[in-house]
mmCIF file of C-alpha atoms and ligand atoms in Angstrom:
data_model
loop_
_atom_site.group_PDB
_atom_site.id
_atom_site.type_symbol
_atom_site.label_atom_id
_atom_site.label_comp_id
_atom_site.label_asym_id
_atom_site.label_seq_id
_atom_site.Cartn_x
_atom_site.Cartn_y
_atom_site.Cartn_z
ATOM 1 C CA MET A 1 -27.582 13.941 -2.431
ATOM 2 C CA THR A 2 -24.266 13.668 -0.088
ATOM 3 C CA LYS A 3 -23.917 10.441 1.769
ATOM 4 C CA VAL A 4 -23.231 10.832 5.332
ATOM 5 C CA MET A 5 -21.173 8.753 7.111
ATOM 6 C CA LEU A 6 -20.625 7.989 10.965
ATOM 7 C CA ILE A 7 -17.180 7.273 12.573
ATOM 8 C CA THR A 8 -17.498 6.366 16.380
ATOM 9 C CA GLY A 9 -13.914 7.067 17.353
ATOM 10 C CA ALA A 10 -13.049 9.225 14.936
ATOM 11 C CA GLY A 11 -10.513 11.774 16.829
ATOM 12 C CA ARG A 12 -7.758 9.700 16.488
ATOM 13 C CA GLY A 13 -6.024 6.850 14.773
ATOM 14 C CA ILE A 14 -7.735 4.431 12.293
ATOM 15 C CA GLY A 15 -11.485 6.597 13.037
ATOM 16 C CA ALA A 16 -9.149 9.885 12.345
ATOM 17 C CA ALA A 17 -7.936 8.350 8.865
ATOM 18 C CA THR A 18 -11.237 7.199 7.771
ATOM 19 C CA ALA A 19 -13.059 10.473 8.641
ATOM 20 C CA LYS A 20 -10.498 11.746 5.835
ATOM 21 C CA HIS A 21 -10.518 9.515 3.404
ATOM 22 C CA ALA A 22 -14.401 9.217 3.263
ATOM 23 C CA ALA A 23 -14.549 12.920 3.083
ATOM 24 C CA GLN A 24 -12.353 12.670 0.516
ATOM 25 C CA ALA A 25 -14.737 10.430 -1.463
ATOM 26 C CA GLY A 26 -17.251 12.758 -1.224
ATOM 27 C CA TYR A 27 -18.528 11.642 2.358
ATOM 28 C CA ALA A 28 -19.987 14.483 4.545
ATOM 29 C CA VAL A 29 -18.793 12.842 8.151
ATOM 30 C CA ALA A 30 -19.757 12.766 11.689
ATOM 31 C CA ILE A 31 -16.850 12.427 14.027
ATOM 32 C CA ASN A 32 -17.575 10.988 17.356
ATOM 33 C CA TYR A 33 -15.122 11.205 20.450
ATOM 34 C CA ARG A 34 -15.175 10.275 23.631
ATOM 35 C CA SER A 35 -13.134 13.010 26.028
ATOM 36 C CA ASP A 36 -10.218 13.948 22.794
ATOM 37 C CA LYS A 37 -12.374 17.368 21.539
ATOM 38 C CA ALA A 38 -9.362 19.293 20.248
ATOM 39 C CA SER A 39 -8.252 16.168 18.272
ATOM 40 C CA ALA A 40 -11.827 15.551 16.785
ATOM 41 C CA GLU A 41 -12.124 18.943 15.895
ATOM 42 C CA GLY A 42 -8.497 18.995 14.407
ATOM 43 C CA VAL A 43 -10.465 16.344 12.165
ATOM 44 C CA VAL A 44 -12.909 18.563 11.088
ATOM 45 C CA SER A 45 -10.809 21.237 10.225
ATOM 46 C CA ASP A 46 -8.601 19.281 8.283
ATOM 47 C CA ILE A 47 -11.686 18.042 6.472
ATOM 48 C CA GLU A 48 -13.053 21.375 5.790
ATOM 49 C CA ALA A 49 -9.836 23.032 4.878
ATOM 50 C CA SER A 50 -9.940 20.531 2.015
ATOM 51 C CA GLY A 51 -13.711 21.477 0.819
ATOM 52 C CA GLY A 52 -15.640 18.668 2.635
ATOM 53 C CA ARG A 53 -18.112 18.431 5.743
ATOM 54 C CA ALA A 54 -17.685 17.528 8.676
ATOM 55 C CA ILE A 55 -18.788 18.243 12.133
ATOM 56 C CA ALA A 56 -17.608 16.290 16.096
ATOM 57 C CA ILE A 57 -20.166 14.639 18.264
ATOM 58 C CA GLN A 58 -19.256 13.833 22.146
ATOM 59 C CA ALA A 59 -20.825 10.598 23.315
ATOM 60 C CA ASP A 60 -19.397 7.816 25.099
ATOM 61 C CA VAL A 61 -20.260 4.683 23.278
ATOM 62 C CA ALA A 62 -20.704 2.726 26.478
ATOM 63 C CA ASP A 63 -23.416 5.258 27.697
ATOM 64 C CA GLU A 64 -27.251 4.449 25.758
ATOM 65 C CA ALA A 65 -28.521 8.305 26.357
ATOM 66 C CA ASP A 66 -25.281 9.294 24.630
ATOM 67 C CA ILE A 67 -25.054 7.158 21.601
ATOM 68 C CA VAL A 68 -29.290 7.770 21.006
ATOM 69 C CA ALA A 69 -28.307 11.647 21.338
ATOM 70 C CA MET A 70 -25.483 11.191 18.777
ATOM 71 C CA PHE A 71 -27.618 9.708 16.169
ATOM 72 C CA GLU A 72 -30.387 12.422 16.905
ATOM 73 C CA THR A 73 -27.370 15.111 16.438
ATOM 74 C CA VAL A 74 -26.849 13.418 13.365
ATOM 75 C CA ASP A 75 -30.713 13.359 12.275
ATOM 76 C CA ARG A 76 -30.642 16.858 13.131
ATOM 77 C CA GLU A 77 -27.724 18.108 11.294
ATOM 78 C CA PHE A 78 -27.519 15.835 7.944
ATOM 79 C CA GLY A 79 -30.640 14.734 7.648
ATOM 80 C CA ARG A 80 -29.560 11.187 6.622
ATOM 81 C CA LEU A 81 -27.338 8.296 7.215
ATOM 82 C CA ASP A 82 -25.904 6.224 5.157
ATOM 83 C CA VAL A 83 -22.924 4.147 6.626
ATOM 84 C CA LEU A 84 -22.212 3.446 10.217
ATOM 85 C CA VAL A 85 -18.416 2.554 11.200
ATOM 86 C CA ASN A 86 -18.055 1.075 14.551
ATOM 87 C CA ASN A 87 -14.596 1.794 15.286
ATOM 88 C CA ALA A 88 -14.594 3.097 18.852
ATOM 89 C CA GLY A 89 -12.870 0.589 21.195
ATOM 90 C CA ILE A 90 -10.506 0.289 24.049
ATOM 91 C CA VAL A 91 -7.301 -1.811 25.373
ATOM 92 C CA ASP A 92 -6.680 -2.095 29.140
ATOM 93 C CA GLN A 93 -2.930 -2.738 30.732
ATOM 94 C CA ILE A 94 -1.241 -6.009 29.718
ATOM 95 C CA SER A 95 -2.427 -8.626 32.311
ATOM 96 C CA ARG A 96 -3.464 -12.348 32.528
ATOM 97 C CA VAL A 97 -7.183 -13.569 33.436
ATOM 98 C CA ASP A 98 -6.425 -14.569 36.727
ATOM 99 C CA GLU A 99 -5.676 -10.717 37.039
ATOM 100 C CA MET A 100 -8.194 -9.159 36.129
ATOM 101 C CA SER A 101 -11.300 -7.222 38.306
ATOM 102 C CA PHE A 102 -14.791 -7.453 37.207
ATOM 103 C CA GLU A 103 -14.944 -3.602 36.429
ATOM 104 C CA ARG A 104 -11.790 -3.965 33.704
ATOM 105 C CA VAL A 105 -14.034 -7.124 32.159
ATOM 106 C CA ASP A 106 -17.679 -5.229 32.247
ATOM 107 C CA ARG A 107 -15.833 -1.673 30.648
ATOM 108 C CA MET A 108 -14.188 -3.792 28.205
ATOM 109 C CA MET A 109 -17.284 -5.143 27.017
ATOM 110 C CA ARG A 110 -19.727 -2.348 27.505
ATOM 111 C CA ILE A 111 -17.235 -0.011 25.137
ATOM 112 C CA ASN A 112 -16.210 -2.957 22.376
ATOM 113 C CA VAL A 113 -19.194 -4.977 22.415
ATOM 114 C CA THR A 114 -22.484 -3.160 23.845
ATOM 115 C CA GLY A 115 -21.641 0.333 22.420
ATOM 116 C CA PRO A 116 -21.471 -1.258 18.946
ATOM 117 C CA PHE A 117 -24.428 -3.234 19.280
ATOM 118 C CA ILE A 118 -26.577 -0.302 20.562
ATOM 119 C CA CYS A 119 -24.855 2.148 17.815
ATOM 120 C CA ALA A 120 -25.812 -0.382 15.467
ATOM 121 C CA ARG A 121 -29.670 -0.821 16.483
ATOM 122 C CA GLU A 122 -29.682 3.121 16.270
ATOM 123 C CA ALA A 123 -28.155 2.587 12.933
ATOM 124 C CA ILE A 124 -30.702 -0.159 11.685
ATOM 125 C CA LYS A 125 -33.716 2.055 12.580
ATOM 126 C CA ARG A 126 -32.279 4.789 10.350
ATOM 127 C CA MET A 127 -31.116 2.683 7.387
ATOM 128 C CA SER A 128 -33.758 -0.349 7.452
ATOM 129 C CA THR A 129 -36.185 -0.410 4.485
ATOM 130 C CA ARG A 130 -38.096 -2.011 7.097
ATOM 131 C CA HIS A 131 -38.179 1.034 9.190
ATOM 132 C CA GLY A 132 -38.550 3.380 5.892
ATOM 133 C CA GLY A 133 -35.493 4.043 5.083
ATOM 134 C CA GLN A 134 -33.212 4.306 2.383
ATOM 135 C CA GLY A 135 -30.590 0.949 3.213
ATOM 136 C CA GLY A 136 -26.567 1.534 3.793
ATOM 137 C CA ALA A 137 -23.671 0.240 5.200
ATOM 138 C CA ILE A 138 -22.418 -0.977 8.419
ATOM 139 C CA VAL A 139 -18.421 -1.948 8.817
ATOM 140 C CA ASN A 140 -17.407 -3.264 12.049
ATOM 141 C CA VAL A 141 -13.843 -2.598 13.073
ATOM 142 C CA GLY A 142 -12.527 -6.040 14.588
ATOM 143 C CA SER A 143 -9.336 -7.228 15.225
ATOM 144 C CA ALA A 144 -6.767 -9.874 14.590
ATOM 145 C CA ALA A 145 -6.666 -10.611 18.464
ATOM 146 C CA SER A 146 -10.066 -12.347 17.699
ATOM 147 C CA HIS A 147 -8.315 -15.366 16.369
ATOM 148 C CA LEU A 148 -5.197 -15.131 17.331
ATOM 149 C CA GLY A 149 -6.459 -15.014 21.602
ATOM 150 C CA GLY A 150 -4.229 -12.196 23.347
ATOM 151 C CA ALA A 151 -3.130 -14.651 25.836
ATOM 152 C CA SER A 152 -0.853 -13.123 28.626
ATOM 153 C CA GLU A 153 -1.506 -9.908 27.215
ATOM 154 C CA TYR A 154 -5.454 -8.695 26.809
ATOM 155 C CA VAL A 155 -7.967 -11.463 26.426
ATOM 156 C CA ASP A 156 -10.863 -9.980 27.402
ATOM 157 C CA TYR A 157 -10.050 -7.522 24.391
ATOM 158 C CA ALA A 158 -9.410 -10.010 22.031
ATOM 159 C CA ALA A 159 -12.885 -12.064 23.098
ATOM 160 C CA SER A 160 -14.596 -8.492 22.085
ATOM 161 C CA LYS A 161 -13.639 -8.425 19.111
ATOM 162 C CA GLY A 162 -14.332 -12.322 18.911
ATOM 163 C CA ALA A 163 -17.765 -10.692 19.493
ATOM 164 C CA ILE A 164 -17.642 -8.744 16.784
ATOM 165 C CA ASP A 165 -16.671 -10.856 14.030
ATOM 166 C CA THR A 166 -19.972 -12.541 15.299
ATOM 167 C CA MET A 167 -22.257 -9.420 15.359
ATOM 168 C CA THR A 168 -21.030 -8.984 11.694
ATOM 169 C CA GLU A 169 -21.467 -12.564 10.256
ATOM 170 C CA GLY A 170 -24.814 -12.742 12.327
ATOM 171 C CA LEU A 171 -26.702 -9.579 11.781
ATOM 172 C CA ALA A 172 -25.155 -9.386 7.908
ATOM 173 C CA LYS A 173 -27.725 -12.162 7.515
ATOM 174 C CA GLU A 174 -30.437 -10.455 10.071
ATOM 175 C CA VAL A 175 -30.670 -7.396 7.603
ATOM 176 C CA ALA A 176 -29.594 -8.755 4.294
ATOM 177 C CA GLY A 177 -33.033 -8.129 3.053
ATOM 178 C CA GLU A 178 -33.573 -4.702 4.135
ATOM 179 C CA GLY A 179 -30.842 -3.090 2.381
ATOM 180 C CA ILE A 180 -27.994 -2.632 4.624
ATOM 181 C CA ARG A 181 -24.848 -4.770 4.486
ATOM 182 C CA VAL A 182 -22.612 -5.260 7.361
ATOM 183 C CA ASN A 183 -18.957 -6.203 6.798
ATOM 184 C CA GLY A 184 -15.988 -5.803 9.199
ATOM 185 C CA VAL A 185 -12.203 -5.177 9.300
ATOM 186 C CA ARG A 186 -9.504 -7.274 11.234
ATOM 187 C CA PRO A 187 -6.487 -5.040 11.757
ATOM 188 C CA GLY A 188 -3.086 -6.242 13.136
ATOM 189 C CA VAL A 189 -0.893 -4.060 14.641
ATOM 190 C CA ILE A 190 -1.423 -0.529 13.363
ATOM 191 C CA ARG A 191 0.530 2.725 14.263
ATOM 192 C CA THR A 192 -1.768 4.546 16.687
ATOM 193 C CA THR A 193 -2.160 5.803 19.851
ATOM 194 C CA ILE A 194 -3.863 2.423 21.170
ATOM 195 C CA HIS A 195 -1.068 0.825 22.505
ATOM 196 C CA ALA A 196 0.366 3.798 24.864
ATOM 197 C CA SER A 197 -3.405 3.599 26.395
ATOM 198 C CA GLY A 198 -2.681 -0.218 26.975
ATOM 199 C CA GLY A 199 0.900 0.511 28.667
ATOM 200 C CA ASN A 200 2.670 -0.802 25.724
ATOM 201 C CA PRO A 201 4.046 2.008 24.012
ATOM 202 C CA ASP A 202 6.711 -0.019 22.553
ATOM 203 C CA LYS A 203 4.486 -2.341 20.644
ATOM 204 C CA PRO A 204 4.499 -0.631 17.254
ATOM 205 C CA ASP A 205 8.495 -0.890 17.459
ATOM 206 C CA VAL A 206 8.770 -4.670 18.247
ATOM 207 C CA ALA A 207 5.711 -5.689 16.703
ATOM 208 C CA GLY A 208 7.526 -5.623 13.342
ATOM 209 C CA SER A 209 9.489 -8.361 13.332
ATOM 210 C CA VAL A 210 6.859 -10.914 13.763
ATOM 211 C CA ILE A 211 4.875 -9.979 11.280
ATOM 212 C CA PRO A 212 4.962 -11.891 7.685
ATOM 213 C CA MET A 213 5.100 -8.624 5.990
ATOM 214 C CA GLY A 214 7.960 -7.049 8.229
ATOM 215 C CA ARG A 215 6.240 -4.203 9.002
ATOM 216 C CA ILE A 216 3.173 -2.959 11.078
ATOM 217 C CA GLY A 217 -0.048 -1.189 9.658
ATOM 218 C CA GLU A 218 -0.701 2.404 8.649
ATOM 219 C CA PRO A 219 -4.139 3.668 10.094
ATOM 220 C CA GLU A 220 -4.711 4.619 6.560
ATOM 221 C CA GLU A 221 -4.125 1.047 5.458
ATOM 222 C CA ILE A 222 -7.260 0.334 7.255
ATOM 223 C CA ALA A 223 -9.134 3.414 6.587
ATOM 224 C CA ASN A 224 -8.921 2.109 2.601
ATOM 225 C CA GLY A 225 -10.622 -1.619 3.630
ATOM 226 C CA VAL A 226 -13.474 0.301 5.230
ATOM 227 C CA LEU A 227 -14.098 2.229 2.368
ATOM 228 C CA TRP A 228 -13.852 -0.090 0.466
ATOM 229 C CA LEU A 229 -16.532 -2.385 2.203
ATOM 230 C CA ALA A 230 -19.101 1.015 2.726
ATOM 231 C CA GLU A 231 -19.193 0.883 -1.198
ATOM 232 C CA ALA A 232 -18.848 -3.084 -1.627
ATOM 233 C CA GLY A 233 -22.470 -3.482 -3.254
ATOM 234 C CA PHE A 234 -22.634 -6.957 -3.065
ATOM 235 C CA THR A 235 -20.434 -7.980 0.018
ATOM 236 C CA THR A 236 -22.067 -8.506 3.290
ATOM 237 C CA GLY A 237 -21.338 -10.805 6.099
ATOM 238 C CA ALA A 238 -17.380 -9.926 5.309
ATOM 239 C CA LEU A 239 -14.452 -10.143 7.887
ATOM 240 C CA ILE A 240 -11.444 -8.769 6.312
ATOM 241 C CA ASP A 241 -7.880 -9.148 7.525
ATOM 242 C CA ILE A 242 -5.822 -6.391 7.222
ATOM 243 C CA ASP A 243 -2.690 -7.400 9.575
ATOM 244 C CA GLY A 244 0.573 -8.050 6.950
ATOM 245 C CA GLY A 245 -0.216 -11.672 6.879
ATOM 246 C CA VAL A 246 -0.610 -12.433 10.628
HETATM 247 P P1 LIG B 301 -7.578 5.019 19.448
HETATM 248 O O1 LIG B 301 -6.163 5.718 18.770
HETATM 249 O O2 LIG B 301 -6.651 4.492 20.962
HETATM 250 O O3 LIG B 301 -8.211 5.946 19.504
HETATM 251 C C1 LIG B 301 -9.615 5.460 19.681
HETATM 252 C C2 LIG B 301 -10.710 6.489 19.771
HETATM 253 O O4 LIG B 301 -11.675 5.746 20.080
HETATM 254 C C3 LIG B 301 -10.581 7.931 19.783
HETATM 255 O O5 LIG B 301 -10.580 8.418 19.071
HETATM 256 C C4 LIG B 301 -11.219 7.518 21.527
HETATM 257 O O6 LIG B 301 -11.865 8.893 21.591
HETATM 258 C C5 LIG B 301 -12.013 7.212 20.937
HETATM 259 N N1 LIG B 301 -13.280 5.981 21.886
HETATM 260 C C6 LIG B 301 -12.452 5.736 22.920
HETATM 261 N N2 LIG B 301 -13.107 5.663 23.735
HETATM 262 C C7 LIG B 301 -14.325 5.480 23.388
HETATM 263 C C8 LIG B 301 -15.654 5.618 23.565
HETATM 264 N N3 LIG B 301 -16.077 4.981 24.747
HETATM 265 N N4 LIG B 301 -16.791 6.289 23.156
HETATM 266 C C9 LIG B 301 -16.385 7.148 22.427
HETATM 267 N N5 LIG B 301 -15.460 7.245 22.090
HETATM 268 C C10 LIG B 301 -14.201 6.452 22.555
HETATM 269 O O7 LIG B 301 -7.331 3.287 18.499
HETATM 270 P P2 LIG B 301 -6.907 3.394 17.154
HETATM 271 O O8 LIG B 301 -5.628 2.194 17.484
HETATM 272 O O9 LIG B 301 -7.063 3.762 16.315
HETATM 273 O O10 LIG B 301 -8.100 2.082 17.205
HETATM 274 C C11 LIG B 301 -9.608 1.863 15.999
HETATM 275 C C12 LIG B 301 -10.144 0.136 16.445
HETATM 276 O O11 LIG B 301 -9.430 -0.388 15.740
HETATM 277 C C13 LIG B 301 -10.591 -0.021 17.926
HETATM 278 O O12 LIG B 301 -11.809 -0.493 17.734
HETATM 279 C C14 LIG B 301 -9.282 -1.417 18.113
HETATM 280 O O13 LIG B 301 -9.805 -1.866 18.801
HETATM 281 C C15 LIG B 301 -9.028 -0.971 16.547
HETATM 282 N N6 LIG B 301 -7.746 -1.966 16.327
HETATM 283 C C16 LIG B 301 -6.619 -1.392 16.248
HETATM 284 C C17 LIG B 301 -5.406 -1.593 16.300
HETATM 285 C C18 LIG B 301 -4.317 -0.932 16.416
HETATM 286 O O14 LIG B 301 -3.225 -1.925 16.752
HETATM 287 N N7 LIG B 301 -4.444 0.642 16.478
HETATM 288 C C19 LIG B 301 -5.455 -2.808 16.118
HETATM 289 C C20 LIG B 301 -6.649 -3.750 15.820
HETATM 290 C C21 LIG B 301 -7.492 -3.206 16.157
HETATM 291 P P3 LIG B 301 -10.890 9.991 22.321
HETATM 292 O O15 LIG B 301 -9.716 10.420 21.703
HETATM 293 O O16 LIG B 301 -11.958 11.474 22.816
HETATM 294 O O17 LIG B 301 -10.557 9.428 23.601
#
């Protein structure tokens, strides 16, 4: 039976690299995106060209109805779910906390925290032996920012990723006896489009000099960690730092 992995925010960046890696490892992949349909369909085409199976699903992880419909699409198209990767996430413009609007912080938390919680809820309903499922794994994509704090850049983002660390540890214990493992990766600076969307397009070019290994990371290096955790049968509640030594 082909295993199924749902990856949120998989049209670009770390999610797209994880989707391609998962397909190479034999997973059928559900590729969620919010608005960039062309990129998501490009990932599907790449996977299909290599002989894999993938579908693209539009859903905003800040919207409960979208999340529920996304999981129902996975049910319909694949008939099972083995791994959820909570990857979709945003940063915002560089800002001090005393300059942040309510709307900004609320949006950050809805996408980076509430969305992963509700996705986890839907995954557990399908995977937990308590609900008649076969077990499975959840991999959360956090950030090194959760322990660095994001001062004068984006403390709201860093705090949202702190919540993801805590969710990983608590949920891992909650469902460990139900066949579900919950783990997380904490990337450092990775070469993706997220920096430009936060008004900091030069970050990948300048960050390397302050990283102990002297360079930023590539999306495939995070994908390797996610895939390892998806398969790591005796590992749960773990947070793997993939950040060049930060
Ligand atoms: P990215 O290149 O900006 O790609 C983000 C992906 O998430 C896109 O596919 C985007 O969809 C999707 N997305 C954004 N908001 C969404 C929403 N509300 N609902 C559904 N999908 C949504 O980002 P990335 O750098 O690969 O980041 C992926 C994850 O890694 C994030 O959680 C991020 O916080 C974390 N991370 C990244 C870095 C880094 O340096 N890149 C470091 C630490 C942690 P559309 O294409 O449709 O907009």
